[in-house]
Short mmCIF file of C-alpha atoms in Angstrom, two decimals:
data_model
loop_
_atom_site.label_atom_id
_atom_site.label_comp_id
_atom_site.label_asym_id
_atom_site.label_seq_id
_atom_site.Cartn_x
_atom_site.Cartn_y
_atom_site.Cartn_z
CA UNK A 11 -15.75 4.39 15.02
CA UNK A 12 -17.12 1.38 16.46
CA UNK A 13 -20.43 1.40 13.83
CA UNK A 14 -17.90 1.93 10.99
CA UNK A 15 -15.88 -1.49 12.35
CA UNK A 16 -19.39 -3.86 12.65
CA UNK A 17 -21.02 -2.39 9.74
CA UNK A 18 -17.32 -2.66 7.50
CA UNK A 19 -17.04 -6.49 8.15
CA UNK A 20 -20.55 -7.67 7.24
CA UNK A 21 -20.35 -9.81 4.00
CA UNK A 22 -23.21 -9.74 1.33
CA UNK A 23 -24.18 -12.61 -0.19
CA UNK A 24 -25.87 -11.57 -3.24
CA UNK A 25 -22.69 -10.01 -4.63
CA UNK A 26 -21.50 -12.09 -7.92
CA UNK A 27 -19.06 -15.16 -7.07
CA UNK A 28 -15.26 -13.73 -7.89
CA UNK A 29 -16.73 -10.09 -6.37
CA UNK A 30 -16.14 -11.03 -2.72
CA UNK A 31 -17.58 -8.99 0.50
CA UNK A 32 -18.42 -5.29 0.04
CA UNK A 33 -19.06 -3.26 3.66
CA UNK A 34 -22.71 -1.93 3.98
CA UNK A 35 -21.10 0.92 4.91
CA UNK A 36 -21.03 3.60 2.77
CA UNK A 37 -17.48 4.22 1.12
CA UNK A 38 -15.63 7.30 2.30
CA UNK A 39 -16.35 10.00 -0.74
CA UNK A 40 -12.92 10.17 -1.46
CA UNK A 41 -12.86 6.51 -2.66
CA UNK A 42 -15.22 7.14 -5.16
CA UNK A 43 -12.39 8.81 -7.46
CA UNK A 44 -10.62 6.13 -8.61
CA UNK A 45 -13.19 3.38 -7.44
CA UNK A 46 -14.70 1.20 -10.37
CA UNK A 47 -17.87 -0.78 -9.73
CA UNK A 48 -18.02 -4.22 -7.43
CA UNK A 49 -17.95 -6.09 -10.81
CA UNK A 50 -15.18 -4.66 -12.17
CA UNK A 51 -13.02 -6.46 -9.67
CA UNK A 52 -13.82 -10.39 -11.49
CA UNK A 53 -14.22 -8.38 -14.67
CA UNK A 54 -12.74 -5.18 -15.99
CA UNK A 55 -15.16 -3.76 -19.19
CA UNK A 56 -14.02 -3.72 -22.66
CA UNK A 57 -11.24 -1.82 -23.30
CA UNK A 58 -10.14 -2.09 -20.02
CA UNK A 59 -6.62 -4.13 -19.30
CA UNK A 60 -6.93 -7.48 -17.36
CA UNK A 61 -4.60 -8.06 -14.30
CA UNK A 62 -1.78 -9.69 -14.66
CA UNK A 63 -1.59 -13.37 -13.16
CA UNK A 64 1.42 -15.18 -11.95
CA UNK A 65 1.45 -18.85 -10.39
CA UNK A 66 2.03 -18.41 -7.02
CA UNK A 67 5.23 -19.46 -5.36
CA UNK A 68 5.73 -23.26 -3.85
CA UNK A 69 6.38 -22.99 -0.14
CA UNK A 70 6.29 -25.22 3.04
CA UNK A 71 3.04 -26.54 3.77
CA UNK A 72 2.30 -24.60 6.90
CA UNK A 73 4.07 -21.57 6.75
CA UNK A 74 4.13 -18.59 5.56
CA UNK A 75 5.91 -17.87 2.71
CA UNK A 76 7.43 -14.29 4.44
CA UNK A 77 9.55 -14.79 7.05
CA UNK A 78 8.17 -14.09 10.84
CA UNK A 79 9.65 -12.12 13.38
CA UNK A 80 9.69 -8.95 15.22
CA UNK A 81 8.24 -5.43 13.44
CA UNK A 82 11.45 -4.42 11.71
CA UNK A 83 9.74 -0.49 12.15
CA UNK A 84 12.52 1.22 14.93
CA UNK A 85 11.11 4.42 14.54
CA UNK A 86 9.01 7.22 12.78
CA UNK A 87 12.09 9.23 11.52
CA UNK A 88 15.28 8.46 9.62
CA UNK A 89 18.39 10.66 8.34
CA UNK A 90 18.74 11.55 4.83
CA UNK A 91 20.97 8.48 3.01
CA UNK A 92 23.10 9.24 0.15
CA UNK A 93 20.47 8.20 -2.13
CA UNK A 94 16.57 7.45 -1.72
CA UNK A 95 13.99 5.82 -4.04
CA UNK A 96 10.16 6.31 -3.99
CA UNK A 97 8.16 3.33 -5.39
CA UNK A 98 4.19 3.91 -5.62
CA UNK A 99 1.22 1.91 -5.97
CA UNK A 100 1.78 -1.69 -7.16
CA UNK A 101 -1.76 -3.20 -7.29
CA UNK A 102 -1.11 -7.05 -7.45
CA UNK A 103 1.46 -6.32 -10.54
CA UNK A 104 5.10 -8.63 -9.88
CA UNK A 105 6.54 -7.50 -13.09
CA UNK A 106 5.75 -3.67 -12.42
CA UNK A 107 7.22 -4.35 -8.99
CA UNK A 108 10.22 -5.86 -10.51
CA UNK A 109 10.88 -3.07 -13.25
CA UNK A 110 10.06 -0.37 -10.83
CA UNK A 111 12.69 -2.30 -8.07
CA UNK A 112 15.41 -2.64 -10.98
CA UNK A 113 14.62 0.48 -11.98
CA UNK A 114 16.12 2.05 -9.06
CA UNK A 115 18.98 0.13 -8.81
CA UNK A 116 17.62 -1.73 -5.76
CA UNK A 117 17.33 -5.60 -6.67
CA UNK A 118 19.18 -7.66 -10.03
CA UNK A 119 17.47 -9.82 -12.40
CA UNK A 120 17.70 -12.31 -9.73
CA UNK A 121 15.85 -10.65 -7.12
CA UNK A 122 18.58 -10.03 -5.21
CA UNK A 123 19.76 -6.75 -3.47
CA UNK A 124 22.17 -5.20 -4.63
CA UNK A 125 21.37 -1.26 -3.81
CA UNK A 126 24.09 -1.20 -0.79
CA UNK A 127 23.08 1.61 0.83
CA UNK A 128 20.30 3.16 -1.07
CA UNK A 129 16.59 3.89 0.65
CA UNK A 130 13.35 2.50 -0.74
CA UNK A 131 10.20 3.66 0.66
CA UNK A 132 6.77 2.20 -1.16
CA UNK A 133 4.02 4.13 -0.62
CA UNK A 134 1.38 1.34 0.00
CA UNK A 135 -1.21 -0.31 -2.14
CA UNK A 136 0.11 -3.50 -3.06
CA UNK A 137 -2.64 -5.24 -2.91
CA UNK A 138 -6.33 -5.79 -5.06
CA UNK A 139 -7.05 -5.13 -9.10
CA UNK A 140 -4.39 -7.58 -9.83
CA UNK A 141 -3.59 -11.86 -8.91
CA UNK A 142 0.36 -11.44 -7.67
CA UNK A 143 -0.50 -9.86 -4.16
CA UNK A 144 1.37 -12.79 -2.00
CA UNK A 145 4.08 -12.71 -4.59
CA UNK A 146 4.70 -9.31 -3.84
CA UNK A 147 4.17 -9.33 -0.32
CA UNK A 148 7.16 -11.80 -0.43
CA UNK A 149 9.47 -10.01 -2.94
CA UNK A 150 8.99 -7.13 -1.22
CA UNK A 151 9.73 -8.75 2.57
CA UNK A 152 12.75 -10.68 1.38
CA UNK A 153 13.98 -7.49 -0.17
CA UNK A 154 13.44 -5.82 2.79
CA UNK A 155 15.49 -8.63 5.30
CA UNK A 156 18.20 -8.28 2.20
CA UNK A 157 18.77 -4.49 2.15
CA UNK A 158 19.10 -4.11 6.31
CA UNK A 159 21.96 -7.07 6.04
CA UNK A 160 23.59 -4.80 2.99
CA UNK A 161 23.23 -1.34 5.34
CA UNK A 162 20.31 -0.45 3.27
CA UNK A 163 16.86 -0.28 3.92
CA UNK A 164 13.17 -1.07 2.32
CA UNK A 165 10.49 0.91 4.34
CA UNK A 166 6.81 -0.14 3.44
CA UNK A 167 3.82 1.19 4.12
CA UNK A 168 0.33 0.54 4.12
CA UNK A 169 -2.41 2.17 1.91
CA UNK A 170 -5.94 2.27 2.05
CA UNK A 171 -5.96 -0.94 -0.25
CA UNK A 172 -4.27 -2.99 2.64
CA UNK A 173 -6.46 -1.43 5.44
CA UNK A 174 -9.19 -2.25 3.13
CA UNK A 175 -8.36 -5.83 3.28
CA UNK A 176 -8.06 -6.14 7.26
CA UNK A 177 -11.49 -4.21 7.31
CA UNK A 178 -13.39 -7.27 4.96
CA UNK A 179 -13.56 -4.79 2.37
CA UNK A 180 -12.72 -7.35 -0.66
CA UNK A 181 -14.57 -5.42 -3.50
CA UNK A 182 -11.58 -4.97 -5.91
CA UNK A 183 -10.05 -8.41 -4.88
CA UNK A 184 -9.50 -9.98 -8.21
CA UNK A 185 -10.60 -13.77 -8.69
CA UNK A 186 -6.81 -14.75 -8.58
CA UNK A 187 -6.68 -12.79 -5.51
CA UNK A 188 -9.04 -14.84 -3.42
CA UNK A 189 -7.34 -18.14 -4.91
CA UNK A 190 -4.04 -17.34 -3.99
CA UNK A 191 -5.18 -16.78 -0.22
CA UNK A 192 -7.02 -20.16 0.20
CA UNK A 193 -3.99 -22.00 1.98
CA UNK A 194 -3.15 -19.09 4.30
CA UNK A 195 -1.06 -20.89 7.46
CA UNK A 196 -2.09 -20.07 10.81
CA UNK A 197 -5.59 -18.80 10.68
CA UNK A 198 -7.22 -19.13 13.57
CA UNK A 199 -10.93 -19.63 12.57
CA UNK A 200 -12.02 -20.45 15.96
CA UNK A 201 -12.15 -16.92 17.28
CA UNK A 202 -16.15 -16.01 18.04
CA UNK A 203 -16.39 -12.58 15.85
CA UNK A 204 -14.06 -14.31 12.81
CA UNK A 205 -16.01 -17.14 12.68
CA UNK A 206 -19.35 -15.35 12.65
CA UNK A 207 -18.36 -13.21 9.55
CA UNK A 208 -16.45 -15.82 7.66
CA UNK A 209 -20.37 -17.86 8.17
CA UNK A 210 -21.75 -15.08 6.24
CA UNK A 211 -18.79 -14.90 3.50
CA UNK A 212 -19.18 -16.30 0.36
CA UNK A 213 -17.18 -19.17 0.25
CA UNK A 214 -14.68 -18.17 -1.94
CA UNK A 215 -14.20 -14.71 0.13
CA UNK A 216 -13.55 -16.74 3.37
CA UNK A 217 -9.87 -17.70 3.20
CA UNK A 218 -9.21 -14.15 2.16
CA UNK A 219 -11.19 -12.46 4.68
CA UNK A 220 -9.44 -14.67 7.50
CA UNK A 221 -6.00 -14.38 6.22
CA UNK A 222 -6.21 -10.60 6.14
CA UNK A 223 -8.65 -10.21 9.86
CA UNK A 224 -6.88 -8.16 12.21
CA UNK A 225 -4.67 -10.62 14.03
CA UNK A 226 -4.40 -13.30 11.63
CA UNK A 227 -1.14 -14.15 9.74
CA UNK A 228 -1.38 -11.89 6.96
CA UNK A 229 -2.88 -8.94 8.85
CA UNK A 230 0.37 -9.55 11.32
CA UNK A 231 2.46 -9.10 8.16
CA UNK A 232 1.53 -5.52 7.43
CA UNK A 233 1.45 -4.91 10.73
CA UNK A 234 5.54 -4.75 10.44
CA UNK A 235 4.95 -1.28 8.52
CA UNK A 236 4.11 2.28 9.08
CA UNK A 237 1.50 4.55 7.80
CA UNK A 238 3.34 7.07 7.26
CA UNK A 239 7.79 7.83 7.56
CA UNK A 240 9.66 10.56 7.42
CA UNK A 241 13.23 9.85 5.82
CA UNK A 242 15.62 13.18 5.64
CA UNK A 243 13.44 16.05 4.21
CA UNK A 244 10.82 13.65 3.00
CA UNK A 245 7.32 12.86 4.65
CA UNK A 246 5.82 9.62 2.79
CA UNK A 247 2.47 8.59 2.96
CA UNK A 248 -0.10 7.37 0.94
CA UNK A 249 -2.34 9.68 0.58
CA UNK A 250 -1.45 12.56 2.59
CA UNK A 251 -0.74 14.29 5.85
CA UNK A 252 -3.00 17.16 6.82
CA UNK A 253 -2.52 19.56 9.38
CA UNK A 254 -5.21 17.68 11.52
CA UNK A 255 -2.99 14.36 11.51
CA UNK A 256 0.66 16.04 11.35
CA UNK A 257 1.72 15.88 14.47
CA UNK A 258 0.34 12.77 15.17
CA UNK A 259 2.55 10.48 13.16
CA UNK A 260 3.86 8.08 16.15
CA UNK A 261 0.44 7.83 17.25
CA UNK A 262 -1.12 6.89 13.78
CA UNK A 263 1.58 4.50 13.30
CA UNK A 264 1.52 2.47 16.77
CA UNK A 265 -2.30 2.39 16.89
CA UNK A 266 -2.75 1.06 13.15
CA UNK A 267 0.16 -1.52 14.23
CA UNK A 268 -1.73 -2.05 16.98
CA UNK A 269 -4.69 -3.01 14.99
CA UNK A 270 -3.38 -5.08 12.39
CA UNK A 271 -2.01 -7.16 14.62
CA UNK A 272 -4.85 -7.90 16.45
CA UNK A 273 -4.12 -5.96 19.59
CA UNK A 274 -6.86 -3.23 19.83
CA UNK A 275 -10.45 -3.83 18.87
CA UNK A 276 -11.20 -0.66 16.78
CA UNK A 277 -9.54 0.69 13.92
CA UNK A 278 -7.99 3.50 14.62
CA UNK A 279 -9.62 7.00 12.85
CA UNK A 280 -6.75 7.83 10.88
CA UNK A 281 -7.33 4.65 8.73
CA UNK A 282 -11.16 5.29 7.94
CA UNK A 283 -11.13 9.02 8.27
CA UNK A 284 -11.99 9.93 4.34
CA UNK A 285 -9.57 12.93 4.84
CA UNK A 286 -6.70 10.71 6.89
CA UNK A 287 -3.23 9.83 5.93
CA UNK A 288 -4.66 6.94 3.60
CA UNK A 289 -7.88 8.14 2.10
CA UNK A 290 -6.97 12.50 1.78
CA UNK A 291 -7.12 13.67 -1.88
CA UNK A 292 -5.96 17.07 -0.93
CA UNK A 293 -2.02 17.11 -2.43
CA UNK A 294 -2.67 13.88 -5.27
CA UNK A 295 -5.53 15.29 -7.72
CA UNK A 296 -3.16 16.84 -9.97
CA UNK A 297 -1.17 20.31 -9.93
CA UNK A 298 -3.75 22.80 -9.96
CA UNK A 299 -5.35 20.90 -7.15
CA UNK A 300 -3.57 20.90 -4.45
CA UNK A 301 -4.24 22.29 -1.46
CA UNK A 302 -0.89 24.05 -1.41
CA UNK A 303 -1.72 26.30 1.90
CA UNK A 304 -2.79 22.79 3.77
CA UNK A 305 0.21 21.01 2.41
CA UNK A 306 2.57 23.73 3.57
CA UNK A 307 1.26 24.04 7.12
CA UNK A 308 1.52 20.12 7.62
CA UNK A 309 4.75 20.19 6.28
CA UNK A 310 6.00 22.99 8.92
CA UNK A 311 4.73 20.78 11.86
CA UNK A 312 6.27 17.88 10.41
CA UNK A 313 9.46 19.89 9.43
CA UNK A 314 10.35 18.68 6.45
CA UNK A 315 10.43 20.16 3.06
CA UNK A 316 8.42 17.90 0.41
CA UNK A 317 5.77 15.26 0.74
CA UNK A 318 5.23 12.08 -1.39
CA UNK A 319 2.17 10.73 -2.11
CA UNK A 320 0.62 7.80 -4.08
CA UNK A 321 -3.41 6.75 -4.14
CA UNK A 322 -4.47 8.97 -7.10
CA UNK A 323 -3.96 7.96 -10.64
CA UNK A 324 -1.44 9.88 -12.96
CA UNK A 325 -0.60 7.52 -15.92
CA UNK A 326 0.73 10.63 -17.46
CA UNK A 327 3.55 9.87 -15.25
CA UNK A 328 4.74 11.54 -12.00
CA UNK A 329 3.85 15.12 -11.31
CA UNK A 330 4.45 17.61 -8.68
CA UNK A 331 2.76 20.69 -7.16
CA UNK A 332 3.64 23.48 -4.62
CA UNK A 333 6.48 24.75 -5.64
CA UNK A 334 7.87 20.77 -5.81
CA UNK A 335 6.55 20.45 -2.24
CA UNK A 336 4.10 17.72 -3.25
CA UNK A 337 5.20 14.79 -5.61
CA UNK A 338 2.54 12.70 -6.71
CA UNK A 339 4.22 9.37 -7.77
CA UNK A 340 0.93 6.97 -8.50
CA UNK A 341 1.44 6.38 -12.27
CA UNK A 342 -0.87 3.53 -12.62
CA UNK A 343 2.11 0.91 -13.45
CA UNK A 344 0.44 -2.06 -12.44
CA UNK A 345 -1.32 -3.65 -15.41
CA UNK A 346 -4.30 -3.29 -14.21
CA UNK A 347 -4.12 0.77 -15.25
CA UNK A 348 -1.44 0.31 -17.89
CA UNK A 349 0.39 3.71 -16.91
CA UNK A 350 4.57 3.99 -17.25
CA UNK A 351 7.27 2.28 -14.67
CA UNK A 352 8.49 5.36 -12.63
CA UNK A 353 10.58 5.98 -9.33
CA UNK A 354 11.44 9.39 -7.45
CA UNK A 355 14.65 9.46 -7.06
CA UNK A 356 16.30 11.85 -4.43
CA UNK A 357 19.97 12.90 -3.65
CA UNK A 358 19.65 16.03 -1.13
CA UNK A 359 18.63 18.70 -3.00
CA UNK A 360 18.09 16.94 -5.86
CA UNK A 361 14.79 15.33 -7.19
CA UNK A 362 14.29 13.39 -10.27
CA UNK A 363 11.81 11.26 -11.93
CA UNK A 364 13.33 7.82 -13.41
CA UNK A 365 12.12 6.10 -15.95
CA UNK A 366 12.81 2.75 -18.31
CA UNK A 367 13.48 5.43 -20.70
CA UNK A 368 15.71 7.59 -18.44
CA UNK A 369 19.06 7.41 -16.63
CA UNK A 370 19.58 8.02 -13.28
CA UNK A 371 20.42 11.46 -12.12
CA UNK A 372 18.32 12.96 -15.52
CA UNK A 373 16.72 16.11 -14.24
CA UNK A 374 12.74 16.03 -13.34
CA UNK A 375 11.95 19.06 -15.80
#
């Protein structure tokens, strides 16, 4: 893994200013499905919808705008609450993230909590293809602090999009993106093997690729997450659990915690394994793709019943596979794709999709 690590944080320069660093390494193949050329990030082609920008919040000079303290991640496992919500990719998209959040009765027009004791767990990929990453980061943190105080909870995880960040891989960082980074508190530029990259950045990629380095303050932030949680019956991940990683989940977690905050060297496989918890297509390419004797044999050593996944593309809306063992909850909300604002909603037995549209409770079909 170590050639992956040096060759994944070399910046080129001859990219096109607004593009940002790419790795020299290849991509891992699975990447390539929903991956759009470097230039796409600055500029998406004709026909293609812009992301969405939103003026960053004001905040202390010097601090972060989320709230430091210790992980809020107890453990790898929770019981089944009364009622749980599953929130998928958000790709630098506030108002998705708002309508999805409202959606599920977690947070008022305000921003407030106000789900008592409800469950959200986001699959991961908040950030890149859109310029409201740090406002999300904070919605989503505050949220978070707001739901524990109200016996609730907001479990995040991490996609490949956020691992992508902490390994200098900025290629679908939008030009808002690397803006809204360029004040980061706390960066410690100083340290030898930062410095030397950041030399070689492109000087609008350097803020971004410091603030996001593996022990600087935004890397420390998604560091308070897991990869992958089980809640009840439910395994949630981003892109999916195989039977090679299944019984492995603790040790995924603490290791890519580990990492992101700056406290081992390497990252660890399961975040650049092209068929780990963050990069696997297996269970997400649609119904008649799944990998339905893989999926049930991971579920068995995980002992749990479904899985939910994000990372592939449905704008059609969420869809399932297995039997309703897999639910593949990635509907491309965030502007950026243009699909529908959908949640899973589940209540023991009971799984439903919500949308705008929809009330809650209104069977999946």
């Amino acid at each position: 893994m170590n050639s992956y690590r040096s060759l994944s944080l070399v910046v080129s320069l001859s990219l096109p200013l607004g593009v940002g660093c790419e790795r020299l390494a290849p991509p891992p193949a699975h990447e390539q499905h929903d991956a759009a050329p470097a230039s796409a990030a600055a500029e998406p082609s004709a026909g293609e919808p812009a992301a969405a920008a939103t003026e960053p919040a004001a905040r202390p000079a010097g601090e972060l705008a989320i709230e430091p303290g210790e992980l809020p991640v107890t453990s790898d496992r929770y019981p089944a609450p009364a009622r749980l919500v599953a929130v998928g990719d958000l790709h630098g998209d506030i108002a998705a993230t708002r309508r999805a959040l409202r959606l599920a009765g977690a947070i008022d027009q305000g921003d407030h909590w106000i789900g008592g004791e409800l469950v959200v767990v986001q699959t991961g990929d908040q950030l890149d293809r859109g310029d409201d990453e740090q406002a999300i980061l904070e919605l989503l943190a505050k949220v978070q602090r707001e739901a524990a105080a109200a016996g609730g909870a907001v479990h995040l995880l991490n996609g490949n999009h956020e691992f992508m960040n902490a390994l200098g891989d900025l290629r679908y960082v939008t030009p808002g993106g690397f803006a809204d980074f360029e004040d980061a508190p706390g960066v410690d530029t100083a340290r030898p093997e930062l410095a030397k990259i950041m030399a070689q950045a492109p000087e609008q990629a350097r803020a971004r690729v410091a603030a996001f380095w593996p022990g600087q303050p935004w890397a420390k932030e998604l560091a308070k997450r897991n990869t992958i949680v089980v809640v009840g019956d439910s395994v949630f991940v981003h892109g999916g659990v195989t039977p090679t990683w299944a019984g492995q989940i603790e040790t995924i977690n603490n290791e890519s915690r580990q990492w992101l905050a700056g406290e081992r060297a390497e990252p660890p496989a399961a975040v650049v394994d092209s068929d780990g918890p963050v990069w696997t297509r297996r269970y997400s390419d649609g119904p008649d793709q799944a990998d339905c004797e893989q999926l049930g044999q991971a579920l068995k050593i995980i002992g749990v019943q479904r899985m939910v996944v994000g990372h592939t593309v449905h704008t059609e809306g969420v869809v399932s596979a297995c039997d309703e063992r897999v639910w593949m909850i990635d509907v491309g909300m965030a502007n950026y794709y243009g699909g529908p604002v959908q949640v899973l909603d589940i209540q023991g037995e009971q799984v439903a999709v919500l949308s705008e549209s929809r009330a809650i409770g209104e069977d999946a079909g």
